[in-house]
Short mmCIF file of C-alpha atoms in Angstrom, two decimals:
data_model
loop_
_atom_site.label_atom_id
_atom_site.label_comp_id
_atom_site.label_asym_id
_atom_site.label_seq_id
_atom_site.Cartn_x
_atom_site.Cartn_y
_atom_site.Cartn_z
CA UNK Q 1417 87.76 87.29 88.37
CA UNK Q 1418 89.98 89.75 88.63
CA UNK Q 1419 90.50 91.62 85.32
CA UNK Q 1420 92.58 94.17 83.92
CA UNK Q 1421 91.66 96.40 80.70
CA UNK Q 1422 93.10 95.78 77.30
CA UNK Q 1423 92.41 96.58 73.44
CA UNK Q 1424 91.37 93.52 71.15
CA UNK Q 1425 92.51 94.16 67.62
CA UNK Q 1426 91.52 92.41 64.57
CA UNK Q 1427 93.07 92.96 61.29
CA UNK Q 1428 91.86 91.66 58.22
CA UNK Q 1429 93.67 90.74 54.98
CA UNK Q 1430 93.84 87.98 52.78
CA UNK Q 1431 96.59 84.94 52.61
CA UNK Q 1432 97.12 86.14 49.14
CA UNK Q 1433 98.64 89.21 50.08
CA UNK Q 1434 101.18 87.31 51.99
CA UNK Q 1435 101.47 89.90 55.29
CA UNK Q 1436 101.16 87.58 57.48
CA UNK Q 1437 104.68 85.93 57.88
CA UNK Q 1438 105.88 89.73 58.30
CA UNK Q 1439 103.23 90.74 60.82
CA UNK Q 1440 103.43 87.56 62.99
CA UNK Q 1441 107.15 88.55 63.05
CA UNK Q 1442 106.58 91.91 64.07
CA UNK Q 1443 104.28 91.31 66.44
CA UNK Q 1444 106.04 88.49 68.34
CA UNK Q 1445 109.97 89.65 68.06
CA UNK Q 1446 109.88 93.26 67.90
CA UNK Q 1447 106.54 94.72 69.96
CA UNK Q 1448 105.95 91.40 72.37
CA UNK Q 1449 102.43 91.05 72.60
CA UNK Q 1450 101.23 88.56 74.65
CA UNK Q 1451 99.56 86.48 72.46
CA UNK Q 1452 98.27 86.44 68.83
CA UNK Q 1453 95.82 83.89 67.28
CA UNK Q 1454 95.49 83.61 63.64
CA UNK Q 1455 91.84 82.50 61.66
CA UNK Q 1456 91.06 81.64 58.16
CA UNK Q 1457 87.53 82.98 56.83
CA UNK Q 1458 85.96 80.28 54.64
CA UNK Q 1459 84.57 83.09 52.47
CA UNK Q 1460 84.24 87.10 52.41
CA UNK Q 1461 84.63 90.40 51.01
CA UNK Q 1462 86.37 93.35 51.21
CA UNK Q 1463 85.97 96.92 49.84
CA UNK Q 1464 86.56 95.62 46.38
CA UNK Q 1465 83.24 93.88 46.52
CA UNK Q 1466 85.09 90.90 45.50
CA UNK Q 1467 84.30 87.65 46.79
CA UNK Q 1468 86.91 85.39 48.33
CA UNK Q 1469 85.70 81.41 49.55
CA UNK Q 1470 86.29 78.57 49.38
CA UNK Q 1471 84.21 75.22 48.23
CA UNK Q 1472 85.35 71.68 47.23
CA UNK Q 1473 85.09 72.12 44.09
CA UNK Q 1474 86.85 75.94 43.89
CA UNK Q 1475 90.12 76.06 46.56
CA UNK Q 1476 90.70 79.40 46.60
CA UNK Q 1477 94.37 80.76 47.59
CA UNK Q 1478 93.01 84.11 48.58
CA UNK Q 1479 90.97 83.45 51.26
CA UNK Q 1480 89.96 86.01 53.73
CA UNK Q 1481 92.66 85.87 57.01
CA UNK Q 1482 92.25 87.44 60.24
CA UNK Q 1483 95.27 88.40 62.67
CA UNK Q 1484 93.74 88.64 66.38
CA UNK Q 1485 95.73 89.77 69.24
CA UNK Q 1486 95.48 91.83 72.56
CA UNK Q 1487 97.42 93.38 75.27
CA UNK Q 1488 97.59 96.91 77.51
CA UNK Q 1489 95.51 99.89 75.71
CA UNK Q 1490 98.88 101.95 75.92
CA UNK Q 1491 100.83 99.38 74.27
CA UNK Q 1492 98.31 98.68 71.47
CA UNK Q 1493 98.15 102.62 70.76
CA UNK Q 1494 101.79 102.17 69.80
CA UNK Q 1495 101.79 99.12 67.77
CA UNK Q 1496 99.25 100.68 65.96
CA UNK Q 1497 100.72 103.89 65.40
CA UNK Q 1498 103.08 102.13 63.77
CA UNK Q 1499 101.24 100.01 61.65
CA UNK Q 1500 99.19 102.30 60.25
CA UNK Q 1501 101.04 102.17 57.11
CA UNK Q 1502 101.14 98.59 56.43
CA UNK Q 1503 97.18 98.43 56.12
CA UNK Q 1504 94.32 100.18 53.90
CA UNK Q 1505 91.92 102.22 55.68
CA UNK Q 1506 89.10 100.03 56.96
CA UNK Q 1507 91.19 96.50 57.78
CA UNK Q 1508 92.10 97.36 61.35
CA UNK Q 1509 89.51 97.30 64.28
CA UNK Q 1510 89.80 97.80 67.75
CA UNK Q 1511 87.96 98.16 70.86
CA UNK Q 1512 88.01 97.96 75.07
CA UNK Q 1513 87.93 94.52 76.66
CA UNK Q 1514 89.04 92.66 79.66
CA UNK Q 1515 91.47 89.76 80.56
CA UNK Q 1516 91.73 87.84 83.49
CA UNK Q 1517 95.03 88.28 85.59
CA UNK V 118 65.57 95.99 66.14
CA UNK V 119 65.57 94.79 69.98
CA UNK V 120 68.26 94.07 71.88
CA UNK V 121 69.58 92.87 75.50
CA UNK V 122 72.66 93.75 77.19
CA UNK V 123 75.40 90.61 77.12
CA UNK V 124 78.94 90.14 78.17
CA UNK V 125 81.05 88.07 75.11
CA UNK V 126 83.68 85.92 76.23
CA UNK V 127 86.65 84.59 74.31
CA UNK V 128 88.92 81.87 76.14
CA UNK V 129 92.22 81.21 74.23
CA UNK V 130 93.67 77.70 74.90
CA UNK V 131 95.61 75.48 72.49
CA UNK V 132 94.41 71.98 71.47
CA UNK V 133 97.41 70.13 72.88
CA UNK V 134 95.52 71.58 76.08
CA UNK V 135 92.81 69.30 75.83
CA UNK V 136 90.48 71.40 77.82
CA UNK V 137 88.02 71.91 75.15
CA UNK V 138 85.61 68.84 75.98
CA UNK V 139 85.53 69.54 79.66
CA UNK V 140 84.76 73.25 78.91
CA UNK V 141 82.24 72.27 76.48
CA UNK V 142 80.57 70.37 78.98
CA UNK V 143 80.82 72.67 82.24
CA UNK V 144 79.04 75.68 80.05
CA UNK V 145 76.74 73.30 78.35
CA UNK V 146 75.65 70.91 81.54
CA UNK V 147 76.50 73.01 84.86
CA UNK V 148 75.96 76.67 83.36
CA UNK V 149 73.34 76.33 80.18
CA UNK V 150 75.20 79.01 77.93
CA UNK V 151 72.63 79.80 75.90
CA UNK V 152 75.39 79.36 72.98
CA UNK V 153 78.79 78.41 72.67
CA UNK V 154 81.21 78.26 69.65
CA UNK V 155 84.45 76.69 69.21
CA UNK V 156 86.88 78.02 66.67
CA UNK V 157 90.31 76.85 65.72
CA UNK V 158 93.13 79.16 64.59
CA UNK V 159 95.58 77.90 61.83
CA UNK V 160 99.01 80.10 63.54
CA UNK V 161 99.28 81.87 66.87
CA UNK V 162 101.45 81.86 69.78
CA UNK V 163 100.77 82.59 73.48
CA UNK V 164 102.73 84.20 76.52
CA UNK V 165 105.67 81.46 75.82
CA UNK V 166 106.36 83.04 72.65
CA UNK V 167 106.41 79.28 70.75
CA UNK V 168 104.67 79.66 67.72
CA UNK V 169 101.88 77.02 66.87
CA UNK V 170 101.11 76.91 63.15
CA UNK V 171 99.41 74.47 60.58
CA UNK V 172 100.78 74.09 56.85
CA UNK V 173 100.51 71.13 54.84
CA UNK V 174 103.81 70.01 55.41
CA UNK V 175 103.94 70.34 59.00
CA UNK V 176 100.54 69.87 60.55
CA UNK V 177 100.61 70.67 64.28
CA UNK V 178 98.69 68.85 67.26
CA UNK V 179 99.15 72.24 69.08
CA UNK V 180 97.16 74.46 67.44
CA UNK V 181 95.27 77.46 69.22
CA UNK V 182 91.82 77.36 69.75
CA UNK V 183 88.90 79.45 70.77
CA UNK V 184 86.04 78.99 72.48
CA UNK V 185 83.36 81.61 72.24
CA UNK V 186 80.13 82.29 73.96
CA UNK V 187 77.96 85.11 75.49
CA UNK V 188 75.16 85.21 77.66
CA UNK V 189 73.78 88.10 80.80
CA UNK V 190 76.13 90.10 82.45
CA UNK V 191 75.40 89.01 85.26
CA UNK V 192 75.46 85.03 84.42
CA UNK V 193 78.72 85.37 82.40
CA UNK V 194 80.03 87.22 85.71
CA UNK V 195 79.57 84.38 87.89
CA UNK V 196 80.84 82.09 85.15
CA UNK V 197 84.32 83.43 85.07
CA UNK V 198 84.25 83.85 88.44
CA UNK V 199 84.09 80.18 88.53
CA UNK V 200 86.54 79.17 85.80
CA UNK V 201 89.49 81.66 87.15
CA UNK V 202 91.17 78.98 88.42
CA UNK V 203 90.95 77.28 85.47
CA UNK V 204 92.95 79.44 82.92
CA UNK V 205 95.95 80.97 83.61
CA UNK V 206 96.11 84.85 83.40
CA UNK V 207 95.51 86.64 79.88
CA UNK V 208 93.95 83.89 78.13
CA UNK V 209 90.11 84.77 78.72
CA UNK V 210 88.85 88.27 77.15
CA UNK V 211 85.31 89.69 77.97
CA UNK V 212 83.71 92.62 76.44
CA UNK V 213 79.79 94.33 76.84
CA UNK V 214 77.72 93.56 73.84
CA UNK V 215 73.90 93.73 72.62
CA UNK V 216 72.17 90.58 71.42
CA UNK V 217 68.70 90.48 69.44
CA UNK V 218 65.88 89.69 71.40
CA UNK R 402 96.26 105.84 63.40
CA UNK R 403 93.11 107.62 62.77
CA UNK R 404 90.05 106.07 63.14
CA UNK R 405 86.19 105.91 62.77
CA UNK R 406 83.31 104.15 64.85
CA UNK R 407 81.85 101.42 63.68
CA UNK R 408 79.52 98.93 65.16
CA UNK R 409 80.77 95.06 65.00
CA UNK R 410 78.15 92.11 64.27
CA UNK R 411 78.54 88.31 64.12
CA UNK R 412 75.65 86.64 63.49
CA UNK R 413 75.90 83.12 64.50
CA UNK R 414 74.21 80.36 62.33
CA UNK R 415 74.83 76.80 60.82
CA UNK R 416 76.09 75.42 57.72
CA UNK R 417 72.90 73.59 57.87
CA UNK R 418 70.64 76.54 57.85
CA UNK R 419 71.52 77.13 54.40
CA UNK R 420 71.58 80.84 54.95
CA UNK R 421 75.00 81.97 54.20
CA UNK R 422 74.43 82.59 50.48
CA UNK R 423 71.30 84.67 51.26
CA UNK R 424 73.14 86.89 53.81
CA UNK R 425 76.31 87.48 51.65
CA UNK R 426 74.00 88.22 49.07
CA UNK R 427 71.95 90.89 50.78
CA UNK R 428 75.10 92.56 52.63
CA UNK R 429 77.07 92.72 49.10
CA UNK R 430 74.43 93.72 46.57
CA UNK R 431 71.88 95.49 48.64
CA UNK R 432 73.69 96.88 51.59
CA UNK R 433 77.45 97.54 50.29
CA UNK R 434 78.54 96.64 53.91
CA UNK R 435 82.65 97.02 53.49
CA UNK R 436 83.67 94.04 54.07
CA UNK R 437 82.15 90.73 55.29
CA UNK R 438 84.10 87.36 56.55
CA UNK R 439 82.43 83.96 57.29
CA UNK R 440 84.48 81.61 59.77
CA UNK R 441 83.14 78.05 60.51
CA UNK R 442 83.72 76.71 64.03
CA UNK R 443 84.92 73.11 64.69
CA UNK R 444 82.13 72.62 67.41
CA UNK R 445 79.34 74.72 69.41
CA UNK R 446 76.08 74.35 70.60
CA UNK R 447 72.93 76.84 70.37
CA UNK R 448 69.90 77.00 72.62
CA UNK R 449 68.33 74.24 71.72
CA UNK R 450 71.58 72.61 73.81
CA UNK R 451 72.27 70.03 70.69
CA UNK R 452 76.26 69.55 69.83
CA UNK R 453 77.46 70.87 66.59
CA UNK R 454 80.71 69.03 66.08
CA UNK R 455 83.52 67.98 63.41
CA UNK R 456 86.31 64.84 63.93
CA UNK R 457 88.37 62.75 62.05
CA UNK R 458 85.45 60.35 62.36
CA UNK R 459 82.32 62.29 62.33
CA UNK R 460 82.24 64.59 59.75
CA UNK R 461 79.12 66.81 60.37
CA UNK R 462 77.01 69.10 58.07
CA UNK R 463 75.76 71.27 60.74
CA UNK R 464 78.57 73.38 61.84
CA UNK R 465 78.01 76.53 63.63
CA UNK R 466 79.38 79.49 61.22
CA UNK R 467 79.51 82.94 61.89
CA UNK R 468 79.11 85.87 59.58
CA UNK R 469 80.74 88.93 60.62
CA UNK R 470 81.03 92.70 59.67
CA UNK R 471 81.09 96.15 60.56
CA UNK R 472 80.85 99.45 59.02
CA UNK R 473 79.41 102.85 60.37
CA UNK R 474 76.77 102.65 62.96
CA UNK R 475 74.12 104.32 61.68
CA UNK R 476 73.95 102.20 58.76
CA UNK R 477 74.76 98.62 60.61
CA UNK R 478 71.49 99.96 63.01
CA UNK R 479 69.42 99.87 59.54
CA UNK R 480 70.39 96.73 58.33
CA UNK R 481 69.89 94.94 61.45
CA UNK R 482 66.31 96.88 61.81
CA UNK R 483 65.65 94.97 58.27
CA UNK R 484 67.68 91.56 59.12
CA UNK R 485 65.86 91.48 62.50
CA UNK R 486 62.72 88.94 61.02
CA UNK R 487 65.58 86.67 59.56
CA UNK R 488 67.22 85.44 62.86
CA UNK R 489 65.72 84.15 66.12
CA UNK R 490 66.62 86.32 69.38
CA UNK R 491 69.87 85.64 69.95
CA UNK R 492 71.88 85.07 67.45
CA UNK R 493 73.09 88.59 66.15
CA UNK R 494 75.60 89.69 68.29
CA UNK R 495 76.97 93.86 67.98
CA UNK R 496 79.34 95.99 70.05
CA UNK R 497 80.76 99.05 69.44
CA UNK R 498 84.67 99.23 68.04
CA UNK R 499 86.68 101.44 65.74
CA UNK R 500 88.60 101.14 62.57
CA UNK R 501 91.61 102.94 60.67
CA UNK R 502 90.74 105.35 57.99
#
């Protein structure tokens, strides 16, 4: 399988922050990244230590949310530079990977 | 913790493509990979730019789906070589990792 | 964007094992990792080859579950050393990444 190098990004936020719609719009319209997937966690905690969880008896409206995308390394570097101010430290993780071409 | 090197793979498709059953069967029966997990995204878009999302009012039948698995590097390289024709460019991401032994 | 090096960890278990609560508690109280997110898969199989899946007609109580967290490399190495006995081989995957600071 032929591949090219990409940078994977995972941005950690919570549903309550309401950042998803704006982020999807920027990644789609402004940066035209080739693909984005959003996942909802069923439990989690952040730097505050406060637990966010869901259960049948206790539906939380502030579940963890992960925005995942990847694209060529230079493009991602530019995107992350512009997004840096939108997220607190410790919320944007990235690493090198390869994608089929 | 003792570890060995593995390659992680994430394959991005959508529920509407109906590839999941065949892929799980191949990974399980033909390739005997040591483990596979399938995740469903709550929103996303691909190269087409078309948004796939779910909401209480608008249940989509074409949500993003990620098939994740890992195994030894040589084994994954063989599997990806055989699977290359099954997926469009930009849908199979892989990277190096370590797993406990 | 300024970053520091971290190790990402994904621990694969199933809901039926009931390990989640204990693990979240240890990661939160004992190790004070800066963030943990738990994801539930919609299908999967492990080394046993037995398929775990959910469908509208067949709600499984043993779906795959992934506990994901990241922190500085030395800290994660210590945590994994202590957790090694809690998980069978092939269930704790880790790799190097970067996080915004």
